Amino acid sequence: MTPEPSPHPAPAGPAPDVAGALEGKRILITGATGFLGTNIVERLLRCVPDCEVVLLIRPGRRSTVDQRLRREVLRNDAFDRLRNELGTDAFDALCDRRVSAVAGDVTTNGLGLDDAGQAVLASCDVVIHSAAAVSFDSPLDAAVEVNLLGPTRIVETLGSLGVTPHLVAVSTCYVAGSRRGNAPEQHVADSPWFVDLDWRSEVDAARRARRDAEADSRTPERLEGFRSDARREIGAAGTPLLAARTEQLRARWVADRMVEAGRSRAASVGWPDAYAFTKALGERALLENRGAVPVSIVRPSIIESALAEPFPGWIRGFRMAEPIILSYARGLLKEFPGVPEGVVDVIPVDLVTAAILTVAARGPLDTSDVVQVASGVANPLRYRRLVDLVSGYFTQHPLYDRKGQPIVVPTWSFPGRGRVQAQLKRANDTLGRAERALSALPLRGRQAQWSADVETRREDVERALGYVELYGAYAECEALYEIDNLLALVDAQSDEDQRTFCCDPRVVDWDDYVRTIHLPSVVTHARVRTTAGADRGPDRTERLRRQVLAPERHLAAFDLENTLIASNVVSSYLWLASRHLTGTDRLRLVADALRSAPGWLSMDRRDRSDFLRYFYRRYDGAPLDQLRADADGLLSDLLLARAFPGAIRRVREHRRLGHRTVLITGALDVVVEPLRPLFDDVIATELGTDAGRFTGELLSAPPTGETRAQILMDYADAHDCDLGESVAYADSTSDLPMLEVVGFPVAVNPETRLSALARKRGWLVENWERANGSPRGVLPLSGRWSDDRSRTPLLRRLVNASGSRSDDAGRTKAARR
């Protein structure tokens, strides 16, 4: 519904004919891979005949600017309308003729342009600068380099080239700061509320804060803390992974420090966050340094999905409101701060694009040239009304939980931000303590899921707390952004331009926009569950399982302990050691095991390889022939009795499909030798021998941690297997290196840490159980049975059932190779 227009002062210069004024012009755009930039490119290609579009794009680490242009810009669904109208071939030809990319970076002096890039920039008629660090929680120095210095670098580069194209710089209405009342379309330095800051000093301070944070993060105390946190998170995963995770935690700590520095500095001088703060200083620096370059500033409020162009609901990535909306719809945000009668100033992206292009077509003004694109004054959307619309929509169209039950959305009472933050912080602390307590317990499999569930809940609370801290100030904002200059542009538009380049916020029917355009688009892009009842198709676990067992897989590598069997090296040792003991000696063995168990567990958690080296010294002097003779008994009495039938079936299934199978274990080779018929190959720990007895010393590094991963890589190379098409099964974070080198990792009966990591990374998790009636004794001591082979039929049946690879499977493998 469009209200009766009121008269506004006409802008200086003739009424713009947007398409005609920009036709044939060369227009350079920064930020084209972003939300607003993509919309600008699409509108120019579709609505402005024969203009040439040049995109300043930063080269990727592994991609050229042309590759990024095709992949990140032109393949976006924003161009589907034009692609469908023209046909794919004609669309590609149009892009080849009218769109080009130059390598550059607004965070680099001179924009990082080579001679060819400088020549292109010098030939441009209009520059639209939409590149920005738009995250409200950007590190301070990153926001300074992009938002504050980016526009200045553009005008300085133009000045050095001796050219003066019209620069349309995109800023934000929130440069007005945390204020109440009207915010006019004026330069920030002209505002009576502007804190007079030296932007150069702020640049120096931000860079110094980064250097200080980097130095602080490298002190011995900090590094030890990061290493302890890494070990607590991934356990005995090996030195390389531990080092990598330690460095990740250090870098994240520095980034968090810089984010907090941005928030604190912005709040101290009257801005809600580093984004608005650096945008405000960026405007001031731009006007000081523009020289002869004509500059227009366009300030949108909060940009959201498209009203109509290129199609209703088009959005690229989630903006400010979407994470909050989805968390609310999932029942995760029980409360959120805000002023119910306040205005939520949002504006559809296509209206912002139309305003930018209208300003570009009109050309620069001699006077202050600031245009705010906002809705709060002419067509306000009240916060309570928005909440009611969202609540009503998700009451009528609820999301569904994993069990197919509708999620009931909460009712917000609009408490203060401090109260909500305090509630969430208390909940986060409580869940953190529960998570640490569960992580200390020896849980695995389905029991380990308890800890993962607590971690998930804690992450939900942390996410909610982050939203409150990031966006709470915007929900409580009571500034009203005047749009006199914008409405003057609207009044001066022709009827055709008002249809093709509509930038009038009064045309938005908020009830219709929220309920029928924006929220359906958000739900579609979030890929959340919107249907009731159990899934009719395969669930996520079944889909992952099908991928793991696809015929095109090459190799399947298995750990042994707690992956194939519910046993470990201590259990095997106790069985073998008690095999020929009686009475007092057995009691002594049991007492020693019980006394040593806590130390063994602690050592194993610190470093699996060190534990195995230490523990296998107990085999010093053990007769090799006797252990070989006892191995079959160990297999049937302990290993097979504690085997997971599902695991054995999985090995056989891989072999039936023609996949190569290998067992890589830290167990002794003499212990696992009877399992060899199950696999193509077995790689195990080997002990040195002397005069027929073990020395207790390893012949090589035990196959654990990064050593196991290297063994698997060497094995795959030797057998011409692609690890990206291979599978690995393991139960512990000490096996992370092996799991991470394959394309299809599987966590089996995972301990707590691995359970959490597998969930985060979307890995398949298998919870295999022992057969009913299998022994459950705490101490796996050997029974006193003679050296006949009465139990070998069990082994023989296992071998025969598994068999060697069938001829069909062999042919499958040969065809694959």
mmCIF file of C-alpha atoms in Angstrom, residues 348-481:
data_model
loop_
_atom_site.group_PDB
_atom_site.id
_atom_site.type_symbol
_atom_site.label_atom_id
_atom_site.label_comp_id
_atom_site.label_asym_id
_atom_site.label_seq_id
_atom_site.Cartn_x
_atom_site.Cartn_y
_atom_site.Cartn_z
ATOM 1 C CA PRO A 348 14.791 -4.674 1.415
ATOM 2 C CA VAL A 349 18.013 -5.023 -0.545
ATOM 3 C CA ASP A 350 16.468 -4.206 -3.925
ATOM 4 C CA LEU A 351 15.328 -0.799 -2.645
ATOM 5 C CA VAL A 352 18.902 -0.081 -1.510
ATOM 6 C CA THR A 353 20.290 -1.108 -4.907
ATOM 7 C CA ALA A 354 17.770 1.120 -6.673
ATOM 8 C CA ALA A 355 18.760 4.085 -4.489
ATOM 9 C CA ILE A 356 22.467 3.544 -5.184
ATOM 10 C CA LEU A 357 21.927 3.360 -8.949
ATOM 11 C CA THR A 358 19.629 6.389 -8.871
ATOM 12 C CA VAL A 359 22.318 8.384 -7.075
ATOM 13 C CA ALA A 360 24.929 7.153 -9.557
ATOM 14 C CA ALA A 361 22.712 8.180 -12.484
ATOM 15 C CA ARG A 362 21.947 11.593 -10.976
ATOM 16 C CA GLY A 363 25.612 12.338 -10.430
ATOM 17 C CA PRO A 364 27.276 14.127 -7.524
ATOM 18 C CA LEU A 365 25.974 17.277 -5.883
ATOM 19 C CA ASP A 366 27.986 20.334 -5.054
ATOM 20 C CA THR A 367 26.505 20.387 -1.553
ATOM 21 C CA SER A 368 26.471 17.735 1.142
ATOM 22 C CA ASP A 369 25.505 14.543 -0.668
ATOM 23 C CA VAL A 370 24.169 12.004 1.803
ATOM 24 C CA VAL A 371 21.169 9.778 1.097
ATOM 25 C CA GLN A 372 19.765 7.551 3.841
ATOM 26 C CA VAL A 373 17.751 4.523 2.739
ATOM 27 C CA ALA A 374 15.606 3.637 5.725
ATOM 28 C CA SER A 375 11.995 2.943 6.633
ATOM 29 C CA GLY A 376 11.579 4.056 10.241
ATOM 30 C CA VAL A 377 10.317 7.587 9.565
ATOM 31 C CA ALA A 378 8.082 7.097 6.521
ATOM 32 C CA ASN A 379 6.912 3.495 7.101
ATOM 33 C CA PRO A 380 7.863 2.275 10.582
ATOM 34 C CA LEU A 381 7.866 -1.383 11.595
ATOM 35 C CA ARG A 382 7.425 -1.555 15.366
ATOM 36 C CA TYR A 383 9.428 -4.116 17.293
ATOM 37 C CA ARG A 384 6.355 -5.620 18.955
ATOM 38 C CA ARG A 385 4.622 -5.910 15.585
ATOM 39 C CA LEU A 386 7.617 -7.716 14.124
ATOM 40 C CA VAL A 387 7.715 -10.141 17.040
ATOM 41 C CA ASP A 388 3.961 -10.760 16.702
ATOM 42 C CA LEU A 389 4.321 -11.421 12.974
ATOM 43 C CA VAL A 390 7.185 -13.858 13.511
ATOM 44 C CA SER A 391 5.397 -15.580 16.385
ATOM 45 C CA GLY A 392 2.193 -15.902 14.386
ATOM 46 C CA TYR A 393 4.022 -17.291 11.384
ATOM 47 C CA PHE A 394 5.848 -20.010 13.314
ATOM 48 C CA THR A 395 2.734 -20.839 15.284
ATOM 49 C CA GLN A 396 0.946 -21.457 12.000
ATOM 50 C CA HIS A 397 4.002 -22.925 10.250
ATOM 51 C CA PRO A 398 6.122 -24.439 13.050
ATOM 52 C CA LEU A 399 9.522 -25.990 12.669
ATOM 53 C CA TYR A 400 9.857 -29.587 13.830
ATOM 54 C CA ASP A 401 12.386 -31.270 16.078
ATOM 55 C CA ARG A 402 14.327 -34.447 15.349
ATOM 56 C CA LYS A 403 11.395 -36.556 16.498
ATOM 57 C CA GLY A 404 9.006 -34.855 14.115
ATOM 58 C CA GLN A 405 7.225 -32.889 16.832
ATOM 59 C CA PRO A 406 6.272 -29.231 16.346
ATOM 60 C CA ILE A 407 8.384 -26.701 18.239
ATOM 61 C CA VAL A 408 6.330 -24.284 20.302
ATOM 62 C CA VAL A 409 7.779 -20.781 20.074
ATOM 63 C CA PRO A 410 8.218 -18.848 23.330
ATOM 64 C CA THR A 411 6.489 -15.623 24.306
ATOM 65 C CA TRP A 412 8.861 -12.724 24.795
ATOM 66 C CA SER A 413 8.301 -10.232 27.616
ATOM 67 C CA PHE A 414 10.903 -7.712 26.317
ATOM 68 C CA PRO A 415 13.194 -7.617 29.365
ATOM 69 C CA GLY A 416 16.272 -5.441 29.562
ATOM 70 C CA ARG A 417 19.457 -6.543 27.875
ATOM 71 C CA GLY A 418 21.376 -6.867 31.154
ATOM 72 C CA ARG A 419 18.805 -9.218 32.621
ATOM 73 C CA VAL A 420 18.813 -11.512 29.598
ATOM 74 C CA GLN A 421 22.612 -11.569 29.525
ATOM 75 C CA ALA A 422 22.788 -12.486 33.221
ATOM 76 C CA GLN A 423 20.318 -15.359 32.780
ATOM 77 C CA LEU A 424 22.204 -16.758 29.798
ATOM 78 C CA LYS A 425 25.583 -16.443 31.507
ATOM 79 C CA ARG A 426 24.328 -18.403 34.521
ATOM 80 C CA ALA A 427 22.937 -21.123 32.280
ATOM 81 C CA ASN A 428 26.193 -21.244 30.320
ATOM 82 C CA ASP A 429 28.276 -21.610 33.481
ATOM 83 C CA THR A 430 26.066 -24.425 34.778
ATOM 84 C CA LEU A 431 26.186 -26.343 31.510
ATOM 85 C CA GLY A 432 29.934 -25.815 31.279
ATOM 86 C CA ARG A 433 30.461 -27.432 34.673
ATOM 87 C CA ALA A 434 28.228 -30.347 33.712
ATOM 88 C CA GLU A 435 30.096 -30.796 30.440
ATOM 89 C CA ARG A 436 33.483 -30.862 32.182
ATOM 90 C CA ALA A 437 32.233 -33.385 34.731
ATOM 91 C CA LEU A 438 30.894 -35.723 32.044
ATOM 92 C CA SER A 439 34.066 -35.380 29.961
ATOM 93 C CA ALA A 440 36.119 -36.652 32.892
ATOM 94 C CA LEU A 441 34.123 -39.892 33.052
ATOM 95 C CA PRO A 442 35.132 -42.944 30.956
ATOM 96 C CA LEU A 443 31.978 -42.822 28.849
ATOM 97 C CA ARG A 444 31.707 -44.107 25.315
ATOM 98 C CA GLY A 445 29.152 -44.955 22.678
ATOM 99 C CA ARG A 446 25.600 -43.961 23.524
ATOM 100 C CA GLN A 447 26.639 -42.912 27.026
ATOM 101 C CA ALA A 448 29.133 -40.462 25.535
ATOM 102 C CA GLN A 449 26.191 -38.882 23.751
ATOM 103 C CA TRP A 450 25.093 -37.486 27.123
ATOM 104 C CA SER A 451 28.135 -35.245 27.124
ATOM 105 C CA ALA A 452 27.589 -34.342 23.469
ATOM 106 C CA ASP A 453 23.977 -33.383 24.237
ATOM 107 C CA VAL A 454 25.098 -31.157 27.118
ATOM 108 C CA GLU A 455 27.693 -29.571 24.843
ATOM 109 C CA THR A 456 25.021 -28.940 22.213
ATOM 110 C CA ARG A 457 22.818 -27.249 24.770
ATOM 111 C CA ARG A 458 25.735 -25.147 26.031
ATOM 112 C CA GLU A 459 26.530 -24.084 22.470
ATOM 113 C CA ASP A 460 22.890 -23.073 21.987
ATOM 114 C CA VAL A 461 23.082 -20.926 25.106
ATOM 115 C CA GLU A 462 26.393 -19.398 23.987
ATOM 116 C CA ARG A 463 24.869 -18.638 20.600
ATOM 117 C CA ALA A 464 21.869 -16.968 22.213
ATOM 118 C CA LEU A 465 24.182 -14.957 24.452
ATOM 119 C CA GLY A 466 26.173 -13.892 21.417
ATOM 120 C CA TYR A 467 23.023 -12.699 19.653
ATOM 121 C CA VAL A 468 21.994 -10.670 22.684
ATOM 122 C CA GLU A 469 25.452 -9.084 22.933
ATOM 123 C CA LEU A 470 25.686 -8.409 19.184
ATOM 124 C CA TYR A 471 22.189 -7.345 18.280
ATOM 125 C CA GLY A 472 20.595 -6.297 21.559
ATOM 126 C CA ALA A 473 21.672 -2.697 21.050
ATOM 127 C CA TYR A 474 19.936 -2.606 17.660
ATOM 128 C CA ALA A 475 16.711 -4.020 19.129
ATOM 129 C CA GLU A 476 16.803 -1.208 21.705
ATOM 130 C CA CYS A 477 17.795 1.533 19.234
ATOM 131 C CA GLU A 478 15.394 4.493 19.178
ATOM 132 C CA ALA A 479 17.027 6.588 16.461
ATOM 133 C CA LEU A 480 14.869 7.720 13.534
ATOM 134 C CA TYR A 481 16.783 8.117 10.271
#
